[in-house]
PDB file of C-alpha atoms in Angstrom:
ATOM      1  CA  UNK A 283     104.125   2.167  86.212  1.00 63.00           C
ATOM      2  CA  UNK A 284      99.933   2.434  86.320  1.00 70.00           C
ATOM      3  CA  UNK A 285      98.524   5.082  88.229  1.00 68.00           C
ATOM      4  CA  UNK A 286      97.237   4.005  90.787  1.00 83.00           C
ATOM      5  CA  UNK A 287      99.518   0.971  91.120  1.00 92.00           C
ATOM      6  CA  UNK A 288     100.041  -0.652  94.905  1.00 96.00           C
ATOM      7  CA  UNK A 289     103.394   0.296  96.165  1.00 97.00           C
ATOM      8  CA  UNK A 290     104.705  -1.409  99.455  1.00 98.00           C
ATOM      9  CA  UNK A 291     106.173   1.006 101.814  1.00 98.00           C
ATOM     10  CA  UNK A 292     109.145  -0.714 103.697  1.00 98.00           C
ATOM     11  CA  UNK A 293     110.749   2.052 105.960  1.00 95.00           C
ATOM     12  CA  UNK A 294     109.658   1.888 109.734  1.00 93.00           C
ATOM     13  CA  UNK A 295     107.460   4.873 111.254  1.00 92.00           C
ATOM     14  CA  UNK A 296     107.224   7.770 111.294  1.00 87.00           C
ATOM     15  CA  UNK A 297     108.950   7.895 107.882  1.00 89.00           C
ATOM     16  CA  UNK A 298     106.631   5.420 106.628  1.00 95.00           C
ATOM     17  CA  UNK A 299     103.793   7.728 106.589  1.00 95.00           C
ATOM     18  CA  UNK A 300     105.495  10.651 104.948  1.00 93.00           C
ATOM     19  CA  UNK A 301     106.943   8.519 102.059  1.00 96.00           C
ATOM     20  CA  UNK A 302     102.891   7.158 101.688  1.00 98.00           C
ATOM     21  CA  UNK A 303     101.958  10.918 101.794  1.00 97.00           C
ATOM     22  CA  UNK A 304     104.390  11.326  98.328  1.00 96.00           C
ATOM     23  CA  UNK A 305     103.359   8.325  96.905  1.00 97.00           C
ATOM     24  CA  UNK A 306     100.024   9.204  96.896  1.00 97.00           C
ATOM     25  CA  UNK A 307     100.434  12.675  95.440  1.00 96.00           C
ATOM     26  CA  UNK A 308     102.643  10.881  92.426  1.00 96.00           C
ATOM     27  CA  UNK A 309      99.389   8.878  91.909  1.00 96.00           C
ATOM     28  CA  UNK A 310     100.250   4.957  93.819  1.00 96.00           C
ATOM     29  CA  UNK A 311      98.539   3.506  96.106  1.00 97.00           C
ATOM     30  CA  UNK A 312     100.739   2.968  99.067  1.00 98.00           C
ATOM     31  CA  UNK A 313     100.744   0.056 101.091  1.00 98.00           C
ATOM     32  CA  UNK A 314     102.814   1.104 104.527  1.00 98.00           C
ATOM     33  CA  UNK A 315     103.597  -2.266 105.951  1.00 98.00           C
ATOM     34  CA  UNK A 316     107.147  -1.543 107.375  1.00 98.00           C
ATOM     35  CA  UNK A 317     109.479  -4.620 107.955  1.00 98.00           C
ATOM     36  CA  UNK A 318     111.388  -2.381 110.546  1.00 96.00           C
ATOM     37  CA  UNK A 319     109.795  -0.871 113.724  1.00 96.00           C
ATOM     38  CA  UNK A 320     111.610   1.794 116.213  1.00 94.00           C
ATOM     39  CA  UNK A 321     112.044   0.874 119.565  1.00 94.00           C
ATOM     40  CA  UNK A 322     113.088   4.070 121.945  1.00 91.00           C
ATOM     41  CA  UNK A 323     115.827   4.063 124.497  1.00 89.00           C
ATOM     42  CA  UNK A 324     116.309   6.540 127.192  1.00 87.00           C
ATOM     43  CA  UNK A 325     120.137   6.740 127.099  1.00 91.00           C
ATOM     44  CA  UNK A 326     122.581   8.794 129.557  1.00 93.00           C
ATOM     45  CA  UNK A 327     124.111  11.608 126.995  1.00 96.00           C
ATOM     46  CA  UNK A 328     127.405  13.085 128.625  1.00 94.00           C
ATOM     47  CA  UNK A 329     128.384  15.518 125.831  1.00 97.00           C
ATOM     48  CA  UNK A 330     131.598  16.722 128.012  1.00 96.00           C
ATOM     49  CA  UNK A 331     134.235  18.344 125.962  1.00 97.00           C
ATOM     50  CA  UNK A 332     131.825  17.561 122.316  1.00 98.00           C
ATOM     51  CA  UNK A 333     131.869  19.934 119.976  1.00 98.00           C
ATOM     52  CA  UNK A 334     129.211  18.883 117.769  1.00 98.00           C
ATOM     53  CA  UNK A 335     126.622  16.127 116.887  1.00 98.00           C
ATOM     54  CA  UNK A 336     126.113  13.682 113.777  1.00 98.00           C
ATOM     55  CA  UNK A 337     123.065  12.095 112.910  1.00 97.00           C
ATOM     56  CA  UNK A 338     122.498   9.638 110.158  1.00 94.00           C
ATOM     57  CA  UNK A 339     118.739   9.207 110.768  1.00 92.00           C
ATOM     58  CA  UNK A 340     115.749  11.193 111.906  1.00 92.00           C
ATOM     59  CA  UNK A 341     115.343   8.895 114.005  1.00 93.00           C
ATOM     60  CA  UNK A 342     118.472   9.638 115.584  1.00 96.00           C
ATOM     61  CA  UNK A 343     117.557  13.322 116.066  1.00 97.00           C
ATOM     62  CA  UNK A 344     114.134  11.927 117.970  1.00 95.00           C
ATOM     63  CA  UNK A 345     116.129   9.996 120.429  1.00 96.00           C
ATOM     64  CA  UNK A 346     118.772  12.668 121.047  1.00 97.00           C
ATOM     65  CA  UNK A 347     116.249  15.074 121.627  1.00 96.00           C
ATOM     66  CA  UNK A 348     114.375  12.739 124.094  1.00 95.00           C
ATOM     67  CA  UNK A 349     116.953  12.038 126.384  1.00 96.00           C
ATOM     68  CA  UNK A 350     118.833  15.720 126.403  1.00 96.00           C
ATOM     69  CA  UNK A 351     118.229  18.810 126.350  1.00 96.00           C
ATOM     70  CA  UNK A 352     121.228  20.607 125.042  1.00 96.00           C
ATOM     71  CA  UNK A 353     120.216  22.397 121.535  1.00 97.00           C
ATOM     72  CA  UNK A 354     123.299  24.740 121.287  1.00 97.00           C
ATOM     73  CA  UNK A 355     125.938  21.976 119.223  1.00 98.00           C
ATOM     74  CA  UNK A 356     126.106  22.229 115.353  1.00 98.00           C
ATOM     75  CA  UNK A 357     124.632  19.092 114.324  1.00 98.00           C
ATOM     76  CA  UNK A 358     126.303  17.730 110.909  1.00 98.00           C
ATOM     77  CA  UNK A 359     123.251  14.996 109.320  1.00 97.00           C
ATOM     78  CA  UNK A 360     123.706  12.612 106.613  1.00 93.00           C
ATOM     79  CA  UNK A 361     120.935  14.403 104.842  1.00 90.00           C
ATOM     80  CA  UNK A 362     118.439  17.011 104.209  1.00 89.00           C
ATOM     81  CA  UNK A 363     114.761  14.882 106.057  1.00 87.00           C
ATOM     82  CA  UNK A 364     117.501  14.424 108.937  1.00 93.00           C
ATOM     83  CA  UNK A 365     118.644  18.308 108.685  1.00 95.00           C
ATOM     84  CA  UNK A 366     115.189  19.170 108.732  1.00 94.00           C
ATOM     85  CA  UNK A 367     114.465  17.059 111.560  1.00 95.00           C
ATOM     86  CA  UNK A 368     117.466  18.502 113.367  1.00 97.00           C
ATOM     87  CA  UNK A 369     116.110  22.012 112.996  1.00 97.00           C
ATOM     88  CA  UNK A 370     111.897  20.973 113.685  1.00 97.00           C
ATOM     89  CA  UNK A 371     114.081  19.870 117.170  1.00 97.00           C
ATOM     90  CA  UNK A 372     115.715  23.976 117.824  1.00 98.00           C
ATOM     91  CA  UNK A 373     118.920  22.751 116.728  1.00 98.00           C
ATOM     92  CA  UNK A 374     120.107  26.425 114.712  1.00 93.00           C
ATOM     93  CA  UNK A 375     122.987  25.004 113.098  1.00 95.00           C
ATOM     94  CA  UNK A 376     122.745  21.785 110.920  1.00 96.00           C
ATOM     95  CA  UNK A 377     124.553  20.946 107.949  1.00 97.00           C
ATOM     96  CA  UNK A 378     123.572  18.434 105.622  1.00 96.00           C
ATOM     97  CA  UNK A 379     126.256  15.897 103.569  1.00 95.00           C
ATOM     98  CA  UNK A 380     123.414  15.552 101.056  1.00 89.00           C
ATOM     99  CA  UNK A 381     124.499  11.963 100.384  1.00 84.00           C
ATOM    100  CA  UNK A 382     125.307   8.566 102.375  1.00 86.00           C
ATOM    101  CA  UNK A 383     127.490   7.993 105.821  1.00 90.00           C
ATOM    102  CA  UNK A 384     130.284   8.370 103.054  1.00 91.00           C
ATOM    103  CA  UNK A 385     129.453  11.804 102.674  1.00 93.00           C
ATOM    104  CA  UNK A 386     128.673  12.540 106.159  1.00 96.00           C
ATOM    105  CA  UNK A 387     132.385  11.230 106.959  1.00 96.00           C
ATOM    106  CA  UNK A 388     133.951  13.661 104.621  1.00 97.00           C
ATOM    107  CA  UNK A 389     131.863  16.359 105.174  1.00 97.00           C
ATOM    108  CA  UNK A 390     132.807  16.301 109.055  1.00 98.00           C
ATOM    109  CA  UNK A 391     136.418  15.801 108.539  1.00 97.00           C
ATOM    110  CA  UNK A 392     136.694  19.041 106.208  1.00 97.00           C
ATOM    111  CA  UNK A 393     134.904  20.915 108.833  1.00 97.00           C
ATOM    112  CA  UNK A 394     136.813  19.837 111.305  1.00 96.00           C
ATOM    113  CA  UNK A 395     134.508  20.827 113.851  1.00 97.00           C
ATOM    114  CA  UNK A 396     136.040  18.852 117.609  1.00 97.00           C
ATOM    115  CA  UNK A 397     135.567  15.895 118.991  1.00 98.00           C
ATOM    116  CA  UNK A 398     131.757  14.668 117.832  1.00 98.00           C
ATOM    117  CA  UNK A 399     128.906  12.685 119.041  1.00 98.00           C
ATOM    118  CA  UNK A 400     127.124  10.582 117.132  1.00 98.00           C
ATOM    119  CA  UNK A 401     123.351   9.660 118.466  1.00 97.00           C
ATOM    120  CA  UNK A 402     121.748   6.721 116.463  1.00 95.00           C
ATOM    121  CA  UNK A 403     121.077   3.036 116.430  1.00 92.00           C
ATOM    122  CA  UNK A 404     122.019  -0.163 118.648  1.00 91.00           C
ATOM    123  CA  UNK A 405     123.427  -1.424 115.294  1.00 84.00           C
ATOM    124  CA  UNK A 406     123.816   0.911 112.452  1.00 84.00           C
ATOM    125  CA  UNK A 407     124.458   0.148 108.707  1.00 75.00           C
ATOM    126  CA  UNK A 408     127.594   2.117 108.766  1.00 80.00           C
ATOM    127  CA  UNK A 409     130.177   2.699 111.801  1.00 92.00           C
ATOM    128  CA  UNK A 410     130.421   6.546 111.434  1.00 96.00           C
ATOM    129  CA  UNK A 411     132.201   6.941 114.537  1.00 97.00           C
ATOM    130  CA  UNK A 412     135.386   4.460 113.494  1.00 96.00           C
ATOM    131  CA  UNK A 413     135.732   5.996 110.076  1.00 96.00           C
ATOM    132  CA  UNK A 414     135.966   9.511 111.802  1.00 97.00           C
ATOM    133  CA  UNK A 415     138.615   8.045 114.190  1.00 97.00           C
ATOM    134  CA  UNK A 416     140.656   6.283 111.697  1.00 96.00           C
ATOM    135  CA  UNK A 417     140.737   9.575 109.810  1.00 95.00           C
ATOM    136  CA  UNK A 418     142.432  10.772 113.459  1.00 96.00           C
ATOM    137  CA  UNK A 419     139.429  12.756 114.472  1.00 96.00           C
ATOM    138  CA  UNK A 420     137.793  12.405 118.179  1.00 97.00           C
ATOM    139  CA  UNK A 421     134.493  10.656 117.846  1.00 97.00           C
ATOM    140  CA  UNK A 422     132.240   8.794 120.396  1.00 97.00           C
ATOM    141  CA  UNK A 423     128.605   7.556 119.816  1.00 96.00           C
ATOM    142  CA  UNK A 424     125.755   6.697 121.729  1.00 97.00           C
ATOM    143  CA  UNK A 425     122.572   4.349 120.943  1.00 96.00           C
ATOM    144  CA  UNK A 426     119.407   6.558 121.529  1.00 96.00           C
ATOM    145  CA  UNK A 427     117.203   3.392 119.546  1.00 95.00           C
ATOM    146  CA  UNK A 428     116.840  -0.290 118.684  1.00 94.00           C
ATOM    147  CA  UNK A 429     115.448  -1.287 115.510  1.00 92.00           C
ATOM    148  CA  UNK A 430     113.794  -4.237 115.227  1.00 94.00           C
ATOM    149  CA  UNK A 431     112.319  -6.327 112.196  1.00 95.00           C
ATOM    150  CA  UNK A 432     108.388  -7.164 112.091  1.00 96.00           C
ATOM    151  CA  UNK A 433     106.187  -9.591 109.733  1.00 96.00           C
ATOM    152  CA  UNK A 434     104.211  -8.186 107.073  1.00 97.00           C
ATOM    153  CA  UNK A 435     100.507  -8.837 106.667  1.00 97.00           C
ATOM    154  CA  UNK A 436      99.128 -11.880 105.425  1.00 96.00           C
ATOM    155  CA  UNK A 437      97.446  -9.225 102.947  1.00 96.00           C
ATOM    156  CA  UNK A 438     100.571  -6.906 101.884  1.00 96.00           C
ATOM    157  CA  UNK A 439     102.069 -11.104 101.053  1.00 94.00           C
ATOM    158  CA  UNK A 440      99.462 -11.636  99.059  1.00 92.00           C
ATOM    159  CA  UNK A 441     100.085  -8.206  96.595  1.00 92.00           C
ATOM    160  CA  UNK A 442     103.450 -10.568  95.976  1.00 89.00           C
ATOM    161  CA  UNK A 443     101.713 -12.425  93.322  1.00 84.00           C
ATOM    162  CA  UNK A 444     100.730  -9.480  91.465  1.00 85.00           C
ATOM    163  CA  UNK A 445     102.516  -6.674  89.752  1.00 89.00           C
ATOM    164  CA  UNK A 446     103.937  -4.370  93.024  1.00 93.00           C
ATOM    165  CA  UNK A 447     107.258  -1.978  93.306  1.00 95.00           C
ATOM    166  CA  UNK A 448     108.888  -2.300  97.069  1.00 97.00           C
ATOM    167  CA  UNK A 449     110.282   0.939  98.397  1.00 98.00           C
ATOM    168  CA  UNK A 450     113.354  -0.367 100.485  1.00 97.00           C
ATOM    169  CA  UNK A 451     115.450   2.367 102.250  1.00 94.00           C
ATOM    170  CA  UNK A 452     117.807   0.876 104.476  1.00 91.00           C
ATOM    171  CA  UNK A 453     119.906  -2.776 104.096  1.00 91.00           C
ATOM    172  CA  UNK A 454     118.087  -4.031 107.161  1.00 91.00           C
ATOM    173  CA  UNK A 455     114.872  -3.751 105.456  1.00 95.00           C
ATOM    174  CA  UNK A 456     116.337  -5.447 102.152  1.00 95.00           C
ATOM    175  CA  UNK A 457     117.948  -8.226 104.439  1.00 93.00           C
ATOM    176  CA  UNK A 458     114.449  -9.193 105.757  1.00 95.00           C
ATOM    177  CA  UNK A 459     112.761  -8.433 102.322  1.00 94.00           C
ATOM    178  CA  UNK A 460     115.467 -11.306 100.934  1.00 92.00           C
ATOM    179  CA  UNK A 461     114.174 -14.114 103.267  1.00 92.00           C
ATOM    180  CA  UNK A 462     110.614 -12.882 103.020  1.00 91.00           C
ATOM    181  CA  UNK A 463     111.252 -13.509  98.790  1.00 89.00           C
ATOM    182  CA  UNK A 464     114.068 -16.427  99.316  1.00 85.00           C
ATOM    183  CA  UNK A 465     112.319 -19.170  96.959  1.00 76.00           C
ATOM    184  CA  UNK A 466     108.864 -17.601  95.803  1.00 74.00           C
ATOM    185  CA  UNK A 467     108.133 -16.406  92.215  1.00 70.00           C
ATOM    186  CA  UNK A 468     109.018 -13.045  91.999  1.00 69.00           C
ATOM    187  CA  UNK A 469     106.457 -12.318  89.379  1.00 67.00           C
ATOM    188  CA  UNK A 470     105.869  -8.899  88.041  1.00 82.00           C
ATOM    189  CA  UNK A 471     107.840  -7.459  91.112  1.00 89.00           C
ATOM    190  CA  UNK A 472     109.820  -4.197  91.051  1.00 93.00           C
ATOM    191  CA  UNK A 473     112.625  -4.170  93.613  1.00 94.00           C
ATOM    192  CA  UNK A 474     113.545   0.271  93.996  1.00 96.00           C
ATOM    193  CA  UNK A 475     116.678   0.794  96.360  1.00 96.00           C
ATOM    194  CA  UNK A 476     117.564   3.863  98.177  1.00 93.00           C
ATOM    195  CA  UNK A 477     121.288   3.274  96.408  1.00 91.00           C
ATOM    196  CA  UNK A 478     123.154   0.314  95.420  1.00 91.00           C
ATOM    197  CA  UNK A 479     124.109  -0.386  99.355  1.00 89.00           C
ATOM    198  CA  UNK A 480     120.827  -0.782 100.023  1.00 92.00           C
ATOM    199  CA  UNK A 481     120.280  -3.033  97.282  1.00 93.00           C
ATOM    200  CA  UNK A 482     123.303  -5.391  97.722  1.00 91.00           C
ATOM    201  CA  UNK A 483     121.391  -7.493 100.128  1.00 90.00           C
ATOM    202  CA  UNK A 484     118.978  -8.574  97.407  1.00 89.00           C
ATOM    203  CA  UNK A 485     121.296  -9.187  94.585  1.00 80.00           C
ATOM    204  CA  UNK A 486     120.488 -12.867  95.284  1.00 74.00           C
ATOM    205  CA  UNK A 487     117.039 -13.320  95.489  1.00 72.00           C
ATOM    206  CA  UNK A 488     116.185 -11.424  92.376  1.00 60.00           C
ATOM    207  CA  UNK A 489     116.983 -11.079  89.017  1.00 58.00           C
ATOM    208  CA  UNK A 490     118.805  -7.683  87.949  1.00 49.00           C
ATOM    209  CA  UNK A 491     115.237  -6.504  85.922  1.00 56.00           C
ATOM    210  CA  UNK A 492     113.851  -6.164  89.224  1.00 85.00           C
ATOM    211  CA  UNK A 493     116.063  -4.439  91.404  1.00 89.00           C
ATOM    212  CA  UNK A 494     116.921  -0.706  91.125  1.00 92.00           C
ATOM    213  CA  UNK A 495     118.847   2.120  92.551  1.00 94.00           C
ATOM    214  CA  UNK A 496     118.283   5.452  93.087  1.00 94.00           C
ATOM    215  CA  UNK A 497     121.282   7.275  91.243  1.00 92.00           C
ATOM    216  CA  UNK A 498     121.394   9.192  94.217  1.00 88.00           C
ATOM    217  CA  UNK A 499     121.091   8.668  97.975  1.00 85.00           C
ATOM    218  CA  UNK A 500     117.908  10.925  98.579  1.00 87.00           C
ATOM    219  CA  UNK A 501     113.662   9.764  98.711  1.00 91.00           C
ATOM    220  CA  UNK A 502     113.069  12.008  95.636  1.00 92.00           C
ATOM    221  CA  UNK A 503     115.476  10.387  93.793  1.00 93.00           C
ATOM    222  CA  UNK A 504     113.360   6.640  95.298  1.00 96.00           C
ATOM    223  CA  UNK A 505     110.513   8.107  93.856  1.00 96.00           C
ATOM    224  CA  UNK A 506     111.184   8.860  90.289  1.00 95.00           C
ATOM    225  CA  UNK A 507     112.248   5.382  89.950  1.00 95.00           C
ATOM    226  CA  UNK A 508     108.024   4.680  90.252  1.00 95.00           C
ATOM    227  CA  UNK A 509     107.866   6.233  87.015  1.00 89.00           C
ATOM    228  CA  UNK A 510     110.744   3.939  85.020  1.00 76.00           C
TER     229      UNK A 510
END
């Protein structure tokens, strides 16, 4: 890919900005237009008889820490942004599954930490909490944010018709990215996928060539795909 290149930033804020911030040091020009925006909730937390927290977004961490106090939990986080997040919150203990809700799943059922709260969205990609019951292991979860789809610009549309790679993170985003590219010439258009979950939603609105996968669940591993 030319330096300098547009690339269109998908994620909602704040992420956006700090994926334009690494885009911009690789040498792209990024184009933050998220399809997703966050919409707080202030949400009752009773976190009688929990043991410890999950998160699967930053996001996630923002809302728990908004609506409660309580710091003192070991937090287990599907990654290391939402580990970091966890700790920038004055949570001590957080423990990263380095991977998807897959490997958050397994990496709370070998700790085997107690019954565990999961903070997140009104409607998540992946229902962490029933995967950690059917595994026979106490889990409730509470919705601490709404995310909600918005229209790009008339202007980040037009960058369609020329050569542009689309950072999607999340199969949200990719579902609206499908009916915003459902019948238009894809053109020169580079389609790069968090992982191949994240990309399934796309599979039919563009040829293979143009959709990729990071080989591993994790921004940095987003990124590198810029340079294929």
């Amino acid at each position: 890919m030319v330096s300098g290149a547009p690339v269109w930033i998908t994620r909602a804020q704040p992420g956006a900005a700090a994926t334009a911030q690494r885009v911009a040091a690789l040498g792209f020009r990024p184009v933050v237009d998220p399809l997703l925006a966050i919409e707080p909730s202030l949400a009752k937390i009773d976190l009688s008889g929990i043991a410890a927290l999950a998160f699967t977004s930053a996001n996630g961490v923002e809302g728990f820490a908004r609506c409660n106090a309580r710091r003192d939990l070991p937090v287990f986080t599907v990654g290391a942004a939402t580990a970091k997040a966890a700790k920038d919150a004055g949570f001590a203990h957080a423990f990263s599954a380095e991977g998807d809700v897959e490997a958050l799943e397994r990496l709370i059922i070998d700790a085997r930490p107690g019954p565990v709260l999961w903070a997140g969205a009104q409607a998540p990609a992946g229902d962490l909490v029933a995967a950690l019951r059917a595994q026979g292991l106490e889990a409730r979860g509470v919705a601490v944010y709404a995310t909600v789809e918005r229209a790009p610009s008339p202007a980040t549309l037009a960058l369609l018709d020329a050569p542009l790679s689309v950072l999607v993170h999340s199969p949200r985003a990719a579902r609206a990215l499908g009916r915003i590219l459902a019948g238009r010439d894809h053109g020169d258009l580079r389609l790069l996928c968090l992982s191949p979950a994240v990309a399934a939603p796309l599979d039919k609105i563009a040829e293979p060539r143009f959709v990729a996968s990071a080989p591993r669940p994790d921004e940095s591993a987003l990124l590198q795909l810029l340079d294929a």
